[in-house]
mmCIF file of C-alpha atoms in Angstrom:
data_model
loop_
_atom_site.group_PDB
_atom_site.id
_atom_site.type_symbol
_atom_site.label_atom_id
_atom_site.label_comp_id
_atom_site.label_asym_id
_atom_site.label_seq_id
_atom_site.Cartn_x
_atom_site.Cartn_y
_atom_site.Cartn_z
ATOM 1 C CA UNK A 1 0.000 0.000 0.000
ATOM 2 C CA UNK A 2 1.318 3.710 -0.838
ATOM 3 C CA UNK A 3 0.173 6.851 -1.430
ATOM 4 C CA UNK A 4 0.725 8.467 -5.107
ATOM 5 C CA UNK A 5 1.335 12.287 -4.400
ATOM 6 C CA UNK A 6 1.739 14.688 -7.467
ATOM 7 C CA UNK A 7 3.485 17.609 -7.145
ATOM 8 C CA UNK A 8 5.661 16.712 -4.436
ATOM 9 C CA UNK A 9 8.090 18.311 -4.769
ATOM 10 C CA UNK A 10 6.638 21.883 -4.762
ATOM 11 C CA UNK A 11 6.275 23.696 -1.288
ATOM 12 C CA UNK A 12 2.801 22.200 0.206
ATOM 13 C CA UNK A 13 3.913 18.961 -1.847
ATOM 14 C CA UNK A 14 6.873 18.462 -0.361
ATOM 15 C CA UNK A 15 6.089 19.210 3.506
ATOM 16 C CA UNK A 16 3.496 17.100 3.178
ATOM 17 C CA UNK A 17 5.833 14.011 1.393
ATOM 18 C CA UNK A 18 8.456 15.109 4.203
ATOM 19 C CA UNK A 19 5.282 14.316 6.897
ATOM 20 C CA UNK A 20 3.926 11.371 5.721
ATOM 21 C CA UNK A 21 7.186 9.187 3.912
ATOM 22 C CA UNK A 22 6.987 7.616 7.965
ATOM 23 C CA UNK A 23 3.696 6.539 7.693
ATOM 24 C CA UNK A 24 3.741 4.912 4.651
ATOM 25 C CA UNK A 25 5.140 4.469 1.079
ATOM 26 C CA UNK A 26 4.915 7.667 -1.374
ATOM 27 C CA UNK A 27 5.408 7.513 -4.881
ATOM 28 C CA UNK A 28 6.210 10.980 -5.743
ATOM 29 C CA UNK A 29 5.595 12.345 -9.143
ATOM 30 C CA UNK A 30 6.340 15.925 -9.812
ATOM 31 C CA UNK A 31 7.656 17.735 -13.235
ATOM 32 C CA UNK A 32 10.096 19.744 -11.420
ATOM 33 C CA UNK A 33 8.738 23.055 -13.630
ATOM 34 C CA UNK A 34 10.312 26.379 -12.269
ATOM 35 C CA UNK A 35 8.458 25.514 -8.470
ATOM 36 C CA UNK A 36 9.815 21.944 -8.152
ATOM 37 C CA UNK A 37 12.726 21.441 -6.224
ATOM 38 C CA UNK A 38 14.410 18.190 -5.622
ATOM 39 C CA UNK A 39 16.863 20.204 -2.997
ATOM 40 C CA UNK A 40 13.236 19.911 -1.091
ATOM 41 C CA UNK A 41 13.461 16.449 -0.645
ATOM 42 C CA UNK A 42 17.184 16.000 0.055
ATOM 43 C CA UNK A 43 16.368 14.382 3.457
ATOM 44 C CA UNK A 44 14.891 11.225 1.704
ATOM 45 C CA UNK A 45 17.275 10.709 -0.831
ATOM 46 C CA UNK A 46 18.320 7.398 0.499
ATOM 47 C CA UNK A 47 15.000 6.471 1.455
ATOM 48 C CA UNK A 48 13.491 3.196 0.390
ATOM 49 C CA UNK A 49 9.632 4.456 0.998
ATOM 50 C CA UNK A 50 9.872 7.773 -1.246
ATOM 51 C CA UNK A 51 9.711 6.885 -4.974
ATOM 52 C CA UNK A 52 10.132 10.030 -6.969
ATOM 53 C CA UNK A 53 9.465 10.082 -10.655
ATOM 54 C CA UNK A 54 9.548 12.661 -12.297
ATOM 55 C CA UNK A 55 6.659 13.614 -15.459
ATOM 56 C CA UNK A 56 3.494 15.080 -15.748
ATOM 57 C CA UNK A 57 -0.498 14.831 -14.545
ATOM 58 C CA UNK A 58 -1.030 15.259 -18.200
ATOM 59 C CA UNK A 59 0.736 12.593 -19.374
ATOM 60 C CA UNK A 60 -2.093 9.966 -18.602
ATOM 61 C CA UNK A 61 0.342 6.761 -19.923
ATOM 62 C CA UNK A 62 2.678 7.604 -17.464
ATOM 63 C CA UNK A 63 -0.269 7.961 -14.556
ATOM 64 C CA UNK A 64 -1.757 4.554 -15.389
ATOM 65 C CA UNK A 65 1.630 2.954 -15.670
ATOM 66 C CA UNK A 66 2.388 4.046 -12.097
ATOM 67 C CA UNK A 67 -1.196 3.561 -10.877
ATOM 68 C CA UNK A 68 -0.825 -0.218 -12.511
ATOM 69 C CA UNK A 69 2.678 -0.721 -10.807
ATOM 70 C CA UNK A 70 2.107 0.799 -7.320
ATOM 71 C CA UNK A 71 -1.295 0.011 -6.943
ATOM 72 C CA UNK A 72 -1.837 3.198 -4.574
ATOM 73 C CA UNK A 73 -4.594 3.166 -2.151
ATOM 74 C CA UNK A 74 -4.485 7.302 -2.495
ATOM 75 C CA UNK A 75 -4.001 10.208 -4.315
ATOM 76 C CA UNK A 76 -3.110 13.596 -3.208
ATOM 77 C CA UNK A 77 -3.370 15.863 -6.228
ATOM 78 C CA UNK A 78 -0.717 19.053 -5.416
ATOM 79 C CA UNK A 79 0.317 19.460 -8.843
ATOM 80 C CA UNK A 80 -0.703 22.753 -10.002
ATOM 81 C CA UNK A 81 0.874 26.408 -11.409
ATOM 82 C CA UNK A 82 -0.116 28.125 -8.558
ATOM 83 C CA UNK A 83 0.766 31.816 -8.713
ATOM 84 C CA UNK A 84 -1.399 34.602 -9.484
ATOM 85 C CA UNK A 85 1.132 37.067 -10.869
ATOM 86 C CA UNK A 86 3.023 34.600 -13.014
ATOM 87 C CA UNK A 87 -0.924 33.825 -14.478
ATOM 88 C CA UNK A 88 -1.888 36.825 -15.763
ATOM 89 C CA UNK A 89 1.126 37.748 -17.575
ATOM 90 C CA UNK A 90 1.070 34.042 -19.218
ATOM 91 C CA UNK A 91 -1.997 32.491 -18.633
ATOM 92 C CA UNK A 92 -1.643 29.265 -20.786
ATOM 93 C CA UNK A 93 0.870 27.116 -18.755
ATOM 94 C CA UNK A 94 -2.024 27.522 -15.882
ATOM 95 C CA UNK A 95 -4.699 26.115 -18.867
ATOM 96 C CA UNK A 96 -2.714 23.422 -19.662
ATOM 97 C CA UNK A 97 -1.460 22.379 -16.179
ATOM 98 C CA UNK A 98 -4.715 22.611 -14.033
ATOM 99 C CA UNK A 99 -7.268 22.010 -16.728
ATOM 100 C CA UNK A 100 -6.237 20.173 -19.316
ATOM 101 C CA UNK A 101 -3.800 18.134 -17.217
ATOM 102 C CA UNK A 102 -6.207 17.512 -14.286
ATOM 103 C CA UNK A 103 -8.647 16.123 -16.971
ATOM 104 C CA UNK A 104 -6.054 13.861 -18.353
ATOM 105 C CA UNK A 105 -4.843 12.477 -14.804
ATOM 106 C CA UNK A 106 -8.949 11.929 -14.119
ATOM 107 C CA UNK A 107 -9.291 9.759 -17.204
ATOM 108 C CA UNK A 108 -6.529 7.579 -16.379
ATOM 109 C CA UNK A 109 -7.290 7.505 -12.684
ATOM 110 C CA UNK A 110 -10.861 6.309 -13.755
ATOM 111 C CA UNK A 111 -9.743 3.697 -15.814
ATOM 112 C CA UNK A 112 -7.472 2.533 -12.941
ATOM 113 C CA UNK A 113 -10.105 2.910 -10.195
ATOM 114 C CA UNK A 114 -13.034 0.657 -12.688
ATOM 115 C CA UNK A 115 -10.654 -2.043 -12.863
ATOM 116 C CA UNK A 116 -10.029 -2.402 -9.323
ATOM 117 C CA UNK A 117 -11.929 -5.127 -7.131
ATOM 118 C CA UNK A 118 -15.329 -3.837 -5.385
ATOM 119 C CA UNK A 119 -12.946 -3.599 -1.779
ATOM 120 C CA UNK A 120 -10.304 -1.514 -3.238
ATOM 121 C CA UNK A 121 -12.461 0.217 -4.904
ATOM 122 C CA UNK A 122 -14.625 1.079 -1.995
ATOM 123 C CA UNK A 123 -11.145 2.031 -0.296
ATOM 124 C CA UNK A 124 -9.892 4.210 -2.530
ATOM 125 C CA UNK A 125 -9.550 7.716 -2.360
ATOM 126 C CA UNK A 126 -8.572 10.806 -4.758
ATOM 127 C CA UNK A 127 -7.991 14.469 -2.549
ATOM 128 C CA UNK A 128 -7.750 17.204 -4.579
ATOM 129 C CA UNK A 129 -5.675 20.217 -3.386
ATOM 130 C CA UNK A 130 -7.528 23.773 -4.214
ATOM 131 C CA UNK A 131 -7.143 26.894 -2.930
ATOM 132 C CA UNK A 132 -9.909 29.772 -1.494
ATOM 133 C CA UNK A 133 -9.373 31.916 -4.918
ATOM 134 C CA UNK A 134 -12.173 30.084 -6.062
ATOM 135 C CA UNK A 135 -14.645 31.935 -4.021
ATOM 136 C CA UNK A 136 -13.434 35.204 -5.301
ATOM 137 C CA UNK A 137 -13.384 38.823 -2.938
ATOM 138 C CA UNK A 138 -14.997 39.353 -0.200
ATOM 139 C CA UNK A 139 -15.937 42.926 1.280
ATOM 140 C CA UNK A 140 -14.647 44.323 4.634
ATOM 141 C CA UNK A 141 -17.523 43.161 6.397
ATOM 142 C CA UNK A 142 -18.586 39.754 4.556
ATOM 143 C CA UNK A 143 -18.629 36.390 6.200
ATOM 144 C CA UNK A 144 -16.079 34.253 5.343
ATOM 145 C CA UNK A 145 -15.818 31.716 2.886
ATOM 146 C CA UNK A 146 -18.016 28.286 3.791
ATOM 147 C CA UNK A 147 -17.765 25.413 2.001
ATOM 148 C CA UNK A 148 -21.140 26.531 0.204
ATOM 149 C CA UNK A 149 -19.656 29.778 -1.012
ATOM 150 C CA UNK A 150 -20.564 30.441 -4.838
ATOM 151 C CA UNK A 151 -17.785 30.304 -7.065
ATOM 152 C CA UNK A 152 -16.295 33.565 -8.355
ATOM 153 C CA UNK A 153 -12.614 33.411 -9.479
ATOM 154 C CA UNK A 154 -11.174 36.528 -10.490
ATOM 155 C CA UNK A 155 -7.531 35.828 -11.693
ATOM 156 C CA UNK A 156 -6.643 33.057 -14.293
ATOM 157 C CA UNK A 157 -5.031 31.093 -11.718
ATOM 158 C CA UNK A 158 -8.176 30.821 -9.852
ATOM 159 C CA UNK A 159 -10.321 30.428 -12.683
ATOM 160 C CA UNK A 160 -8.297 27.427 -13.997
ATOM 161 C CA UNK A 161 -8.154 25.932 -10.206
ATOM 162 C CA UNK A 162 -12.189 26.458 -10.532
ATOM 163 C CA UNK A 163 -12.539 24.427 -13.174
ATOM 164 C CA UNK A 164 -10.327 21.836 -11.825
ATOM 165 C CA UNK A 165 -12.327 21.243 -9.050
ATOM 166 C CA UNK A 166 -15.233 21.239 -11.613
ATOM 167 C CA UNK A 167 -13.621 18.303 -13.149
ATOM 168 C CA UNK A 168 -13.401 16.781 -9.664
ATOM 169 C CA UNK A 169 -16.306 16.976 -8.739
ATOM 170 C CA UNK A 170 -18.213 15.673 -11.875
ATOM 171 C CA UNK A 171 -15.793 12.879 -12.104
ATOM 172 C CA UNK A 172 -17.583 11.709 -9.032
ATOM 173 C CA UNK A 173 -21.155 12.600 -9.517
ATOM 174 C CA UNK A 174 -20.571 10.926 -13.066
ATOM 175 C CA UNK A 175 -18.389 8.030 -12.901
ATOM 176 C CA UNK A 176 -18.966 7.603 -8.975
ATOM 177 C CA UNK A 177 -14.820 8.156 -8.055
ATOM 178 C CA UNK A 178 -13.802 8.465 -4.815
ATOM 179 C CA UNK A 179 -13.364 11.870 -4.888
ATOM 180 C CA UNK A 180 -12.490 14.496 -1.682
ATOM 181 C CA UNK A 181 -11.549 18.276 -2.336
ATOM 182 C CA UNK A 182 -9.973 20.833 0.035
ATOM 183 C CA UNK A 183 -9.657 24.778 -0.124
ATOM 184 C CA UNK A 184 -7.328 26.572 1.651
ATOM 185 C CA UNK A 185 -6.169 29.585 2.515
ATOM 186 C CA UNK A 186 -2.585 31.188 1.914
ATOM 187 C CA UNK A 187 0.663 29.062 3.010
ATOM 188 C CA UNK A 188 3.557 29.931 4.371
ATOM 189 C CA UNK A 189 6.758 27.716 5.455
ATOM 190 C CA UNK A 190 9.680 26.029 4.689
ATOM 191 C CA UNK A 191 10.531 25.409 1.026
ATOM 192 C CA UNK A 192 8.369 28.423 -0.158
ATOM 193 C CA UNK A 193 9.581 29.301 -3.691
ATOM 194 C CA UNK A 194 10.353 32.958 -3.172
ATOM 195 C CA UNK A 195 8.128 34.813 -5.383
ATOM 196 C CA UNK A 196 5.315 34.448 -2.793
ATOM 197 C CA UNK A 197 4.533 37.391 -0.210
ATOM 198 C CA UNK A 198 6.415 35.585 2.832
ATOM 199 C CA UNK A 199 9.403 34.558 1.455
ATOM 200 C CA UNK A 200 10.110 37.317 -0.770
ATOM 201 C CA UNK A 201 9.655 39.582 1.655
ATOM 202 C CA UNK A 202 12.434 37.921 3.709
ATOM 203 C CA UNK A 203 14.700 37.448 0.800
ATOM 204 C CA UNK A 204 14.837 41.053 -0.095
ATOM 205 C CA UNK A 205 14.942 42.252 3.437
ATOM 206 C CA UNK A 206 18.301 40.638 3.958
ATOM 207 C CA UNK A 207 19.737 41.184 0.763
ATOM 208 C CA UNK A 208 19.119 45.016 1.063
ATOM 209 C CA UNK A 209 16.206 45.173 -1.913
ATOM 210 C CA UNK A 210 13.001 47.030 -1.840
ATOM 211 C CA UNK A 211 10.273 45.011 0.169
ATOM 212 C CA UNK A 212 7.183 45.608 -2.727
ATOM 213 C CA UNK A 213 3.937 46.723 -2.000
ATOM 214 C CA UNK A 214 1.023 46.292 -4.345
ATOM 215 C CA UNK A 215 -1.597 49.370 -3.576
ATOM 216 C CA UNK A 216 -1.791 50.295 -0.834
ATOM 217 C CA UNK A 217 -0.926 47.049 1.390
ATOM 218 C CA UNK A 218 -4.198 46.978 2.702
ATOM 219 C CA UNK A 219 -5.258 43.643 1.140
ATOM 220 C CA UNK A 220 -6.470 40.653 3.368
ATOM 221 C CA UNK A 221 -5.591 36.955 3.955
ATOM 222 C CA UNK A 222 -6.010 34.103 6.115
ATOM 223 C CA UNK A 223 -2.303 32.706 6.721
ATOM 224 C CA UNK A 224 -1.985 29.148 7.250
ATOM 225 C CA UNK A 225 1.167 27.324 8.302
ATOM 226 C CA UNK A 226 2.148 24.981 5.919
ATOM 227 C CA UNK A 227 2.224 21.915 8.350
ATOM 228 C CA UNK A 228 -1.220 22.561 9.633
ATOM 229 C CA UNK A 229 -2.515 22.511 6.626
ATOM 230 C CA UNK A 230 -0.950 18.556 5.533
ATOM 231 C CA UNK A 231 -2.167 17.477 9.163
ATOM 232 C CA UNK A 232 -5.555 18.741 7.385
ATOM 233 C CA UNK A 233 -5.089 16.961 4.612
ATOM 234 C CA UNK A 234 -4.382 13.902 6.728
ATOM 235 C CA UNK A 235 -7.203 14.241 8.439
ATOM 236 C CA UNK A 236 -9.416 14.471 5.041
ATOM 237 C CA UNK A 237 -7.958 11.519 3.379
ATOM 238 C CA UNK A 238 -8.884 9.452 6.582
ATOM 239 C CA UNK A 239 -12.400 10.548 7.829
ATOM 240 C CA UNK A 240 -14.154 12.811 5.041
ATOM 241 C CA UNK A 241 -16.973 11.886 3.287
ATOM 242 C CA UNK A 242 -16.524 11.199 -0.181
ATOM 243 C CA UNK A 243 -18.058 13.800 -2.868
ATOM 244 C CA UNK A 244 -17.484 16.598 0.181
ATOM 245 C CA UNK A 245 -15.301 19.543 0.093
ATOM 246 C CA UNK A 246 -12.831 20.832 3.372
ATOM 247 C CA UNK A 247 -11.906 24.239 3.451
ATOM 248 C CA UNK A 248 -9.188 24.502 5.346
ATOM 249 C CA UNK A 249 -8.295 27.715 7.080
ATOM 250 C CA UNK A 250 -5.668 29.397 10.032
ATOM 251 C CA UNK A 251 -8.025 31.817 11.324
ATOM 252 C CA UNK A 252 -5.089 34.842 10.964
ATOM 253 C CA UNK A 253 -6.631 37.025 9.026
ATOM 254 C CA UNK A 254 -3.975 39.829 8.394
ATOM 255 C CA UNK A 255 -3.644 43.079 6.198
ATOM 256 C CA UNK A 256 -0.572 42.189 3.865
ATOM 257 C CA UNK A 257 1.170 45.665 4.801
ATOM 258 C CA UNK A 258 0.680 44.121 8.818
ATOM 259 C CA UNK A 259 2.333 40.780 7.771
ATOM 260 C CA UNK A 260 5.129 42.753 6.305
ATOM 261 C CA UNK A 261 5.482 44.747 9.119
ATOM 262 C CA UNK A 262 5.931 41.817 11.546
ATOM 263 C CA UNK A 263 8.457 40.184 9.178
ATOM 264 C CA UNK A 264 10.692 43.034 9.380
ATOM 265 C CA UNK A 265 10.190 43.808 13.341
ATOM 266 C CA UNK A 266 11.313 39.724 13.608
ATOM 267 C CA UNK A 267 13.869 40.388 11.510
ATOM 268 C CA UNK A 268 15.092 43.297 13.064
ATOM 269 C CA UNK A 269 15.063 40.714 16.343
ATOM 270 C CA UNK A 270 16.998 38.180 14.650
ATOM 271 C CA UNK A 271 19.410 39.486 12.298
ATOM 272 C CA UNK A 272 19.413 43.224 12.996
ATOM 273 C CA UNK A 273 20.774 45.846 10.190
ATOM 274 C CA UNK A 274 24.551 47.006 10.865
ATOM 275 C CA UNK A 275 23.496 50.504 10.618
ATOM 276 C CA UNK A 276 20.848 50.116 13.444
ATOM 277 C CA UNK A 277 17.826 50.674 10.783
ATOM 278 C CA UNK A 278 14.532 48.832 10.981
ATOM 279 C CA UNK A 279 13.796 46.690 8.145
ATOM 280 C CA UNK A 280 10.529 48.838 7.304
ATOM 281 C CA UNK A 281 12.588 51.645 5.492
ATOM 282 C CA UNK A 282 13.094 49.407 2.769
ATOM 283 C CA UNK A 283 9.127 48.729 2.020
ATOM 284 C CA UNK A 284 7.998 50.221 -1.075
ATOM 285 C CA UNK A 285 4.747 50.980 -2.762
ATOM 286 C CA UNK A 286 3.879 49.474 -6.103
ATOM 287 C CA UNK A 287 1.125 49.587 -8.755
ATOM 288 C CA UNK A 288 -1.433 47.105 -7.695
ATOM 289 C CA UNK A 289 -1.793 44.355 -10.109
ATOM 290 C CA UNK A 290 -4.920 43.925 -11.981
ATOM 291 C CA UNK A 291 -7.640 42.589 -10.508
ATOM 292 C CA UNK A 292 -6.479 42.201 -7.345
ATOM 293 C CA UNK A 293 -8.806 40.525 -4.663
ATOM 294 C CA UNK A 294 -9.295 42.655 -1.971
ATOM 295 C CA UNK A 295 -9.664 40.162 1.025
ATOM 296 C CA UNK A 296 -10.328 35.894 1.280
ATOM 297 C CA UNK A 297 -11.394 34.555 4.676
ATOM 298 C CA UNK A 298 -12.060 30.738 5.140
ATOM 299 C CA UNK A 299 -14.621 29.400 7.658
ATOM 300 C CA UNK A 300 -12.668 26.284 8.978
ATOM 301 C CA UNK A 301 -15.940 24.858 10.764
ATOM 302 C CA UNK A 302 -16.779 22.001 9.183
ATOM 303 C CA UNK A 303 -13.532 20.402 9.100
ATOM 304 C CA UNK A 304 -13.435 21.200 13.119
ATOM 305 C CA UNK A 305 -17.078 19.664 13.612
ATOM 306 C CA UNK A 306 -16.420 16.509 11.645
ATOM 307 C CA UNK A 307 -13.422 15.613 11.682
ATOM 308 C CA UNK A 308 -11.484 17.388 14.949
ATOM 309 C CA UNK A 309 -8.777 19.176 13.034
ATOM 310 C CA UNK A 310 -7.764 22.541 14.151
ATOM 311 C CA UNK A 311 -4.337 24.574 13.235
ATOM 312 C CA UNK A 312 -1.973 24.110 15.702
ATOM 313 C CA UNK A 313 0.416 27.222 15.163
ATOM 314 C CA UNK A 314 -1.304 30.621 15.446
ATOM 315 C CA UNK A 315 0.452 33.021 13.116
ATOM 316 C CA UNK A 316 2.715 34.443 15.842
ATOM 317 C CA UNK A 317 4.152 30.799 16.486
ATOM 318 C CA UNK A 318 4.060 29.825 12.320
ATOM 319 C CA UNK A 319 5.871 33.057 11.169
ATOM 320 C CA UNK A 320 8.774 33.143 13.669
ATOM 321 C CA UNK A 321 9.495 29.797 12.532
ATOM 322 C CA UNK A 322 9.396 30.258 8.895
ATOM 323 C CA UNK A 323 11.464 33.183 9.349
ATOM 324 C CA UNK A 324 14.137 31.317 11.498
ATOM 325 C CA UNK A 325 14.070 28.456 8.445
ATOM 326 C CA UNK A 326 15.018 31.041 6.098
ATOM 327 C CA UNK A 327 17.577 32.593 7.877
ATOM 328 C CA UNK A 328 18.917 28.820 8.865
ATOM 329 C CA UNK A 329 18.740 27.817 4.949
ATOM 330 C CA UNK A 330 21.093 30.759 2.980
ATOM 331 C CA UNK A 331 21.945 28.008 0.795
ATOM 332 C CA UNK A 332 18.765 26.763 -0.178
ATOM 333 C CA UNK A 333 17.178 29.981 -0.766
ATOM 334 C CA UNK A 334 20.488 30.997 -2.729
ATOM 335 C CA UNK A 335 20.126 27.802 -5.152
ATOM 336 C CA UNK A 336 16.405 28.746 -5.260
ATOM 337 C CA UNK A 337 16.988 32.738 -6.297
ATOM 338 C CA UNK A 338 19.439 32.482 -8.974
ATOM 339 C CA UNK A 339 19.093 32.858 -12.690
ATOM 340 C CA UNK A 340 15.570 33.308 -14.056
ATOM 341 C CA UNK A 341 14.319 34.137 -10.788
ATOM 342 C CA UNK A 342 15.982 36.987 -10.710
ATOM 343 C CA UNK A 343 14.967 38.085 -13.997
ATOM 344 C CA UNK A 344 11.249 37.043 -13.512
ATOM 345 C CA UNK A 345 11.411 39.328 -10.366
ATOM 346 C CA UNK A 346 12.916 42.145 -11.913
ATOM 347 C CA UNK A 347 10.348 42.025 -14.324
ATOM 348 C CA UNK A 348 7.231 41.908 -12.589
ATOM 349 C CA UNK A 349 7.980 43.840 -9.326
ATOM 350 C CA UNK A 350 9.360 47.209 -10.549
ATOM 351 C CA UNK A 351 7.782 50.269 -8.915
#
């Protein structure tokens, strides 16, 4: 018995293979695109129970070959393009990834899961990995985002991760697959590629860039610490009802200008400026990109209710460790930040 997990080697994919490689066997199957980073892994390199291969979800001869060979009594679908900035200046990888190659990975999957005996098959389980950009913006004084939320994806990331879920979802009111779905809010953590709020924001502090600012800062999220969110995941793929969708929340809801401004007063704690400076006299304010969502909030109730799962870091706790990893791992993020990186960030966060 194993787990197939694609996308592990991304950031949630990876903390989650890192997690769960003790529990049981994990055939790992990632396309190492700009995101995926072996260097996440390195712990398990001699590891019998972590089986990485690398390939596409779209490539559904490889999927049933593995299915066929591994016979996997899971799968935990990470692989995605996942960033809202890199999808509206070139939207078609996101098409091709999360729609088209979700689609292909269902077709195979179904073939695998029809040809399995009525036990395995009533074992069986497919989680899908989406994200709260499906529900769209919510105003200053909305409730947050419930699991019965309307869909209303504003960016072409979300509206690709939209339709994945779409495919999801009929897959198992059609063919009758297994099928779970989660929605969380923003991550942050180790092995965060560095073009996300967090991580960038540490990256340039120490390195003496500008920290950017879209707008005026004042935009909203619900932070969730990456770990939390695979013990949620963990807690799906055991106990949630089939054809049901988790949204899976921190309950931090935070300004992004306020996040920033902790980073640099921890920062200022733990590796203070030679000159004596605070951190904030480097954060800058930059044209907001378009569309921009104003605020996301998840309701993390009915994961709580049914199945007992609740975040165990509070944003306080979760950030001071993710900014102690970084600090700890100058070598990782300096593999991670070199070459096109640079250029892609030069490109797309000039004032």
């Amino acid at each position: 018995m194993a787990i197939l997990v694609t996308g592990g080697a991304g950031f949630i994919g990876s903390n989650y293979v890192l997690g769960e490689v003790a529990r049981e066997p994990i055939i790992n199957l990632d396309k190492l695109s700009y995101a995926g980073n072996l260097e996440n892994l390195a712990a398990l390199r001699e590891n019998p129970d972590h089986h990485f291969v690398q390939g596409d979800i779209g490539d559904a001869e490889l999927i049933a070959r593995l299915l066929k060979e591994y016979q996997p009594r899971a799968i935990v679908n990470f692989a995605a393009e996942s960033h809202v900035d890199r999808s509206i200046h070139s939207p078609s990888a996101f098409i091709e990834t999360n729609i088209v190659g979700t689609f292909h990975m269902l077709e195979a999957v179904r073939a695998y899961w029809n040809a399995l005996p009525a036990s395995a098959q009533s074992s069986f389980r497919l989680l899908h990995v989406s994200t709260d950009e499906v529900y769209g913006s919510l105003g200053a004084d909305d409730p947050a985002f419930t699991e019965l939320h309307r869909y209303e994806p504003n960016s072409p990331y979300s509206a690709s991760k939209a339709a994945s879920d779409h495919l999801f979802r009929a897959y198992h009111h059609t063919y009758g697959l297994p099928v779970l779905t989660t929605n969380c809010s923003n991550n942050y953590g180790p092995y965060q590629f560095p073009e996300k709020l967090i991580p960038l924001m540490i990256h340039n502090a120490v390195t003496g860039k500008a920290l950017p600012v879209y707008g005026d800062g004042q935009n909203v999220r619900d932070w969730l610490y990456v770990t939390d969110h695979c013990t949620a995941i963990r807690a799906v793929l055991a106990g949630g009802r089939v054809g049901e969708t988790y949204n899976v929340g921190g309950w931090n809801e935070l300004k992004n200008l306020d996040v920033i401004h902790i980073l640099c007063d921890i920062l200022d704690q733990e590796k203070p400026k030679g000159d004596g400076s605070s951190y904030r006299s480097q954060i800058t304010f930059i044209k907001d990109r378009p569309g921009h969502d104003r605020r996301y909030a998840i309701n993390a109730t009915k994961i709580e209710q049914e199945l007992g799962w609740r975040p165990a870091e509070t944003f306080q706790s979760g950030i001071r460790k993710t900014v102690r990893w970084y600090l700890d791992n100058t070598a990782w993020v300096d593999n991670v930040t070199s070459g096109a990186y640079r250029d892609w960030t030069a490109r797309h966060y000039q004032a």
